[in-house]
mmCIF file of N, CA and C in Angstrom:
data_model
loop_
_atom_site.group_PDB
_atom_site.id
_atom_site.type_symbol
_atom_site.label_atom_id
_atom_site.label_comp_id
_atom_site.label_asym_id
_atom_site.label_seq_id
_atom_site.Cartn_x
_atom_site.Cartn_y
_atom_site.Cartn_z
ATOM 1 N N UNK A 210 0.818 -1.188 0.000
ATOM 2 C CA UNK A 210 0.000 0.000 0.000
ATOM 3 C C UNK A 210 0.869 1.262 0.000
ATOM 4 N N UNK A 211 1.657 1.152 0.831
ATOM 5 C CA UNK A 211 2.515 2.401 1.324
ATOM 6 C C UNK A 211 3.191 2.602 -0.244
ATOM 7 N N UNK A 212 3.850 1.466 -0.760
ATOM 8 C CA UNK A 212 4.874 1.131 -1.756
ATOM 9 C C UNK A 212 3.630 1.759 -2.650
ATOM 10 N N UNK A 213 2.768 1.950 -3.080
ATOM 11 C CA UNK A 213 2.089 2.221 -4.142
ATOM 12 C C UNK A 213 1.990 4.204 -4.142
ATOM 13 N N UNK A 214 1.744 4.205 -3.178
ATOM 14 C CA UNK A 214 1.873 5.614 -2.837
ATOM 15 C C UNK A 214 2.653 6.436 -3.364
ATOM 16 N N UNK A 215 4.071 5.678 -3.039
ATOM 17 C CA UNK A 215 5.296 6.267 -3.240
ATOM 18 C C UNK A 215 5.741 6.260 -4.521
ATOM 19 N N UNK A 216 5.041 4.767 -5.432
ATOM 20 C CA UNK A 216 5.656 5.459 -6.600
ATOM 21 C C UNK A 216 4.374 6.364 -7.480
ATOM 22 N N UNK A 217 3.646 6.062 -7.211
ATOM 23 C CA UNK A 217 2.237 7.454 -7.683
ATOM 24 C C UNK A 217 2.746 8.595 -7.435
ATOM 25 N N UNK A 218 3.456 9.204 -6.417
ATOM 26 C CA UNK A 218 3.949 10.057 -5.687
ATOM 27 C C UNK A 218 5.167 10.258 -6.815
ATOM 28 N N UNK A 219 6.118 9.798 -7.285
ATOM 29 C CA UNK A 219 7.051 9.792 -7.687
ATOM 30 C C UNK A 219 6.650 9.611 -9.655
ATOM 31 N N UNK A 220 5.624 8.870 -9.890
ATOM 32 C CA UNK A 220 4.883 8.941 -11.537
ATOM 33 C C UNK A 220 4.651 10.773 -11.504
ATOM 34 N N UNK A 221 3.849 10.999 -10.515
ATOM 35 C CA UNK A 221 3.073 12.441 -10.935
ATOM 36 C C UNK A 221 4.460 13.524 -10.671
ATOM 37 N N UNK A 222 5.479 13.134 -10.107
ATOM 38 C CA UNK A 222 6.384 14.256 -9.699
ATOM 39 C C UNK A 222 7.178 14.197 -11.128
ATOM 40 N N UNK A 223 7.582 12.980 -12.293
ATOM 41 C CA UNK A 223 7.783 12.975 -13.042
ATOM 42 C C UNK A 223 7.317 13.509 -14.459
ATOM 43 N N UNK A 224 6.061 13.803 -13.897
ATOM 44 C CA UNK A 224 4.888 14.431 -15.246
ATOM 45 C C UNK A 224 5.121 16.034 -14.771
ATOM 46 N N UNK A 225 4.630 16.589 -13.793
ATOM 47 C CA UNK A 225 5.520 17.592 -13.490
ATOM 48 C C UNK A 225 6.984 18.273 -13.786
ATOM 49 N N UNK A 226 7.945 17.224 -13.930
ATOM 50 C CA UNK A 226 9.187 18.080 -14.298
ATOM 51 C C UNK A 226 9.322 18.302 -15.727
ATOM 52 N N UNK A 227 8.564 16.817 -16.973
ATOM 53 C CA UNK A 227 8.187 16.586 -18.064
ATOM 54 C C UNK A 227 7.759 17.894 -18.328
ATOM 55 N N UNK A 228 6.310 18.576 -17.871
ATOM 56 C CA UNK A 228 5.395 19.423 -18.043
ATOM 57 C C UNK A 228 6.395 21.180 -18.051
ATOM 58 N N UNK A 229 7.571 20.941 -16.971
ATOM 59 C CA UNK A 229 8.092 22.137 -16.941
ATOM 60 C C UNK A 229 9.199 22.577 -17.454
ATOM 61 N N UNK A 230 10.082 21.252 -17.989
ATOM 62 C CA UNK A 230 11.137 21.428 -18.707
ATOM 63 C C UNK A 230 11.569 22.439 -20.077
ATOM 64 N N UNK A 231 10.583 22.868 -20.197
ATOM 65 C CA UNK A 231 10.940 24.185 -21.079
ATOM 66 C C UNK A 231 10.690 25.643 -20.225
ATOM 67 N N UNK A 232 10.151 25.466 -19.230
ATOM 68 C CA UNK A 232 10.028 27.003 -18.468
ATOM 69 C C UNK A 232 11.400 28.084 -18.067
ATOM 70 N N UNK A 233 12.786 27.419 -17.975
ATOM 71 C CA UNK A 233 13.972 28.002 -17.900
ATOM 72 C C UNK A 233 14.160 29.116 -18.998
ATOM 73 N N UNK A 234 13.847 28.182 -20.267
ATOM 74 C CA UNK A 234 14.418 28.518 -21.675
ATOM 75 C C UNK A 234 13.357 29.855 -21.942
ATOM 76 N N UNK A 235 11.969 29.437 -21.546
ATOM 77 C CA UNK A 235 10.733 30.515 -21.923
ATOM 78 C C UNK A 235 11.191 31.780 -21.029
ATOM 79 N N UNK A 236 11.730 31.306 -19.805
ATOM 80 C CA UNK A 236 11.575 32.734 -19.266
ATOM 81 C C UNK A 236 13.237 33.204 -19.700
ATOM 82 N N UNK A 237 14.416 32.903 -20.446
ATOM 83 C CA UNK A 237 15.307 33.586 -20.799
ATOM 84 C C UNK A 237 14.711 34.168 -22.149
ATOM 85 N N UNK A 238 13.953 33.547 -23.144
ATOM 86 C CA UNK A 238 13.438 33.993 -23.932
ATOM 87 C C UNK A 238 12.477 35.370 -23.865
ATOM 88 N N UNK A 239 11.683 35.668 -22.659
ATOM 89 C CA UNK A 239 10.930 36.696 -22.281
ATOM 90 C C UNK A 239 11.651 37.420 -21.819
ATOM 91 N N UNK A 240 12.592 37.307 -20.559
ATOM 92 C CA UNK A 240 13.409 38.327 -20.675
ATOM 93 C C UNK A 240 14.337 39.342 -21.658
ATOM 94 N N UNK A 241 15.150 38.560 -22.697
ATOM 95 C CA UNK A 241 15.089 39.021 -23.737
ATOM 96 C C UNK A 241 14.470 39.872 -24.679
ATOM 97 N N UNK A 242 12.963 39.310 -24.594
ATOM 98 C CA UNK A 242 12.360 40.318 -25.970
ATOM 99 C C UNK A 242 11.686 41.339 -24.971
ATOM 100 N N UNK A 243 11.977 41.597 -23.510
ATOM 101 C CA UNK A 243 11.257 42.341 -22.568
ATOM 102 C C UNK A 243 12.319 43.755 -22.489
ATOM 103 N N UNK A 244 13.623 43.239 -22.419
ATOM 104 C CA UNK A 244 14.377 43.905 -22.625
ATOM 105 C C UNK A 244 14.844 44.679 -24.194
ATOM 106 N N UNK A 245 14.232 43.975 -25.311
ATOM 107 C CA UNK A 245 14.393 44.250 -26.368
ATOM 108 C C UNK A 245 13.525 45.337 -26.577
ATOM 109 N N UNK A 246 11.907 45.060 -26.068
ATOM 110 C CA UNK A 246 11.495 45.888 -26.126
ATOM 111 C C UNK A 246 11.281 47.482 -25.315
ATOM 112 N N UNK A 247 11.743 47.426 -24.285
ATOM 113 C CA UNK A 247 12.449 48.637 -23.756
ATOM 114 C C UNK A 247 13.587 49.425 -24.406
ATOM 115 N N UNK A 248 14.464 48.528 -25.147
ATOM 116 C CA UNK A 248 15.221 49.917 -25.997
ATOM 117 C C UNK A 248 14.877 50.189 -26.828
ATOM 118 N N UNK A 249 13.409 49.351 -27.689
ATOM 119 C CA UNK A 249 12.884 49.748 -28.613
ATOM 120 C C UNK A 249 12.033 51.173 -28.037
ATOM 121 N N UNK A 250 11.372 51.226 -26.980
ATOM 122 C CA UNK A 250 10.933 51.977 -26.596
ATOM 123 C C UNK A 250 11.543 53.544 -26.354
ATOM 124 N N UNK A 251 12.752 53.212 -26.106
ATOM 125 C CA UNK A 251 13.611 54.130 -25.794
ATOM 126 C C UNK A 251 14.196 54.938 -27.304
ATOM 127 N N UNK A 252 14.212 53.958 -28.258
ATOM 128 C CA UNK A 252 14.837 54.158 -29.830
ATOM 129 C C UNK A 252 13.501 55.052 -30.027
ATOM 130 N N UNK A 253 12.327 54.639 -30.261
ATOM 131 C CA UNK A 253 11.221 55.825 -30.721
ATOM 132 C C UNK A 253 10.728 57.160 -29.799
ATOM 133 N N UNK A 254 11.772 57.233 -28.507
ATOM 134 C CA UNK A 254 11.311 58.013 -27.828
ATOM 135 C C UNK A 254 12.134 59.042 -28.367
ATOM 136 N N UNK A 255 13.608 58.510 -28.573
ATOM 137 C CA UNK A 255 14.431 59.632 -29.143
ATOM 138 C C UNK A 255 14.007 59.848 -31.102
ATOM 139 N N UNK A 256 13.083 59.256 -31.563
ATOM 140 C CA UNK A 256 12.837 59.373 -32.931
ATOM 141 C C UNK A 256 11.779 60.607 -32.517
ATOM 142 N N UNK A 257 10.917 60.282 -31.704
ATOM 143 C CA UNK A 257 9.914 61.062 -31.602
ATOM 144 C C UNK A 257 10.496 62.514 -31.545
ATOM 145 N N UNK A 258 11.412 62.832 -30.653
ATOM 146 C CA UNK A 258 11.988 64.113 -30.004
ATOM 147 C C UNK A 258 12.600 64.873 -31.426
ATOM 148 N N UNK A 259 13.297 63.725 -32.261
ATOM 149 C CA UNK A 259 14.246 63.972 -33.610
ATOM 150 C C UNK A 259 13.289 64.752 -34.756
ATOM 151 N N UNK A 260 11.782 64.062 -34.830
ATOM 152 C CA UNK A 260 10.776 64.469 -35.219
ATOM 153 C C UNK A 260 10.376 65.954 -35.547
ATOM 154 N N UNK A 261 9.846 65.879 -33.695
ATOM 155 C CA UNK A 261 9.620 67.278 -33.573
ATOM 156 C C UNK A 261 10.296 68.153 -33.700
ATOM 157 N N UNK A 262 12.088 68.175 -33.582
ATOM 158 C CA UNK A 262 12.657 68.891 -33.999
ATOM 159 C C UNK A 262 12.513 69.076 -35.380
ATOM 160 N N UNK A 263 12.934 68.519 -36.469
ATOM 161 C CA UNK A 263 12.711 68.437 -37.562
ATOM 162 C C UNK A 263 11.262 69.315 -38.141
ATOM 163 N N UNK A 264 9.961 68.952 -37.288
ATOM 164 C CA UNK A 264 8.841 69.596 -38.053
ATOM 165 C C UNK A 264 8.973 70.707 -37.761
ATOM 166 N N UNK A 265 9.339 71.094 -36.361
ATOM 167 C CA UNK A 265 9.859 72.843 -36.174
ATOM 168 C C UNK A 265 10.808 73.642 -36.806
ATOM 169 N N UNK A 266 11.493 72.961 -37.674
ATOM 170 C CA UNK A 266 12.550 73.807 -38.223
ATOM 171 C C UNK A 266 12.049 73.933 -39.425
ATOM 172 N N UNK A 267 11.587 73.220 -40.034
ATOM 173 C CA UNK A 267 10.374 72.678 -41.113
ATOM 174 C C UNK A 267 9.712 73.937 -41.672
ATOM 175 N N UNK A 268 8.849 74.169 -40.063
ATOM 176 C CA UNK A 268 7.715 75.095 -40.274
ATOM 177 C C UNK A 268 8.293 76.306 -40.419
ATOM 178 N N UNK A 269 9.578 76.615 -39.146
ATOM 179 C CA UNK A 269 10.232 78.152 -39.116
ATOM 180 C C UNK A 269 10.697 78.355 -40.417
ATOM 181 N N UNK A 270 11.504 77.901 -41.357
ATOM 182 C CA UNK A 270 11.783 78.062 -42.815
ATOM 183 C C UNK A 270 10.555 78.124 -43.249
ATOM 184 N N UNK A 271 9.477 77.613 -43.642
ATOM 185 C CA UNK A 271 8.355 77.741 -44.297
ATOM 186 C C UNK A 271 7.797 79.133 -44.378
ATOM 187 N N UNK A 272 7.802 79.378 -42.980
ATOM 188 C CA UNK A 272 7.307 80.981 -42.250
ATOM 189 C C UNK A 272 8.411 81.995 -42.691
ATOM 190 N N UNK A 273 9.554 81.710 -42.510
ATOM 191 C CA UNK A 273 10.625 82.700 -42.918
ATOM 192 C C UNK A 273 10.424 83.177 -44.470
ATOM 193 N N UNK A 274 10.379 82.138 -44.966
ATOM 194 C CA UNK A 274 10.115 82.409 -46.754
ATOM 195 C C UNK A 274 9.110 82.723 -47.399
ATOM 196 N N UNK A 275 7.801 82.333 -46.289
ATOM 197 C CA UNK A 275 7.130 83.115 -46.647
ATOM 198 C C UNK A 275 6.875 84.672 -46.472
ATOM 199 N N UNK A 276 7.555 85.049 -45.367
ATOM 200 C CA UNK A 276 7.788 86.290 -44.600
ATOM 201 C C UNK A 276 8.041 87.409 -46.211
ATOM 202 N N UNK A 277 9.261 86.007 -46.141
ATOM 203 C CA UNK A 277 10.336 87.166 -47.041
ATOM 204 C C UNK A 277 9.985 87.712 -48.271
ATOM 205 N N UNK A 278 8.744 86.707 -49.142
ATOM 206 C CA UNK A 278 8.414 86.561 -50.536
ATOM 207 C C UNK A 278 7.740 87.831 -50.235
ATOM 208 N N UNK A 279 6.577 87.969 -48.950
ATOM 209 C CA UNK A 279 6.052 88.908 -48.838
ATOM 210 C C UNK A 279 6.278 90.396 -48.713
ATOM 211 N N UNK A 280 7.660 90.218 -47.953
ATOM 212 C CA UNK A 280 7.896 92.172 -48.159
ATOM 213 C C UNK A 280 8.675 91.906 -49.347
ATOM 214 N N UNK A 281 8.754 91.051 -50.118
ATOM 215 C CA UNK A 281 8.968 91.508 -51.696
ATOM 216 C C UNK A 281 8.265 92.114 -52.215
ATOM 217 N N UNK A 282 7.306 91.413 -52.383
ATOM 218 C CA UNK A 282 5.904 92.524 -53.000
ATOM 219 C C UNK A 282 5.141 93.561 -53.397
#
């Protein structure tokens, strides 16, 4: 009886390690693309900033030339 226990006890502890043997690999894998995606985050934060610079200088030339065409006139 006892003896039956123990290896039931020892079948299900085996389906268990079966069941988890990829969880090491999954969570180096998540860490990874967790971290990947934080400098991605960080890469469009400085695109964003690069942006707005860009559309502001954009617009101030736009405005300047138009300024200028105008006291041509």
């Amino acid at each position: 009886m006892e003896k039956d226990i123990e290896t039931e006890i020892l079948v299900k502890l085996a389906k268990i390690e079966e069941n988890t043997k990829g969880l090491d690999e999954t969570t180096k894998i998540a860490g990874t693309a967790f971290h990947l995606a934080k400098e991605l985050e960080k890469r469009q934060d400085r695109m964003d900033i690069s942006n707005k610079w860009s559309w502001g200088f954009i617009i101030t030339l736009g405005i300047t030339l138009i300024g200028y065409f105008l006291t041509k006139l």
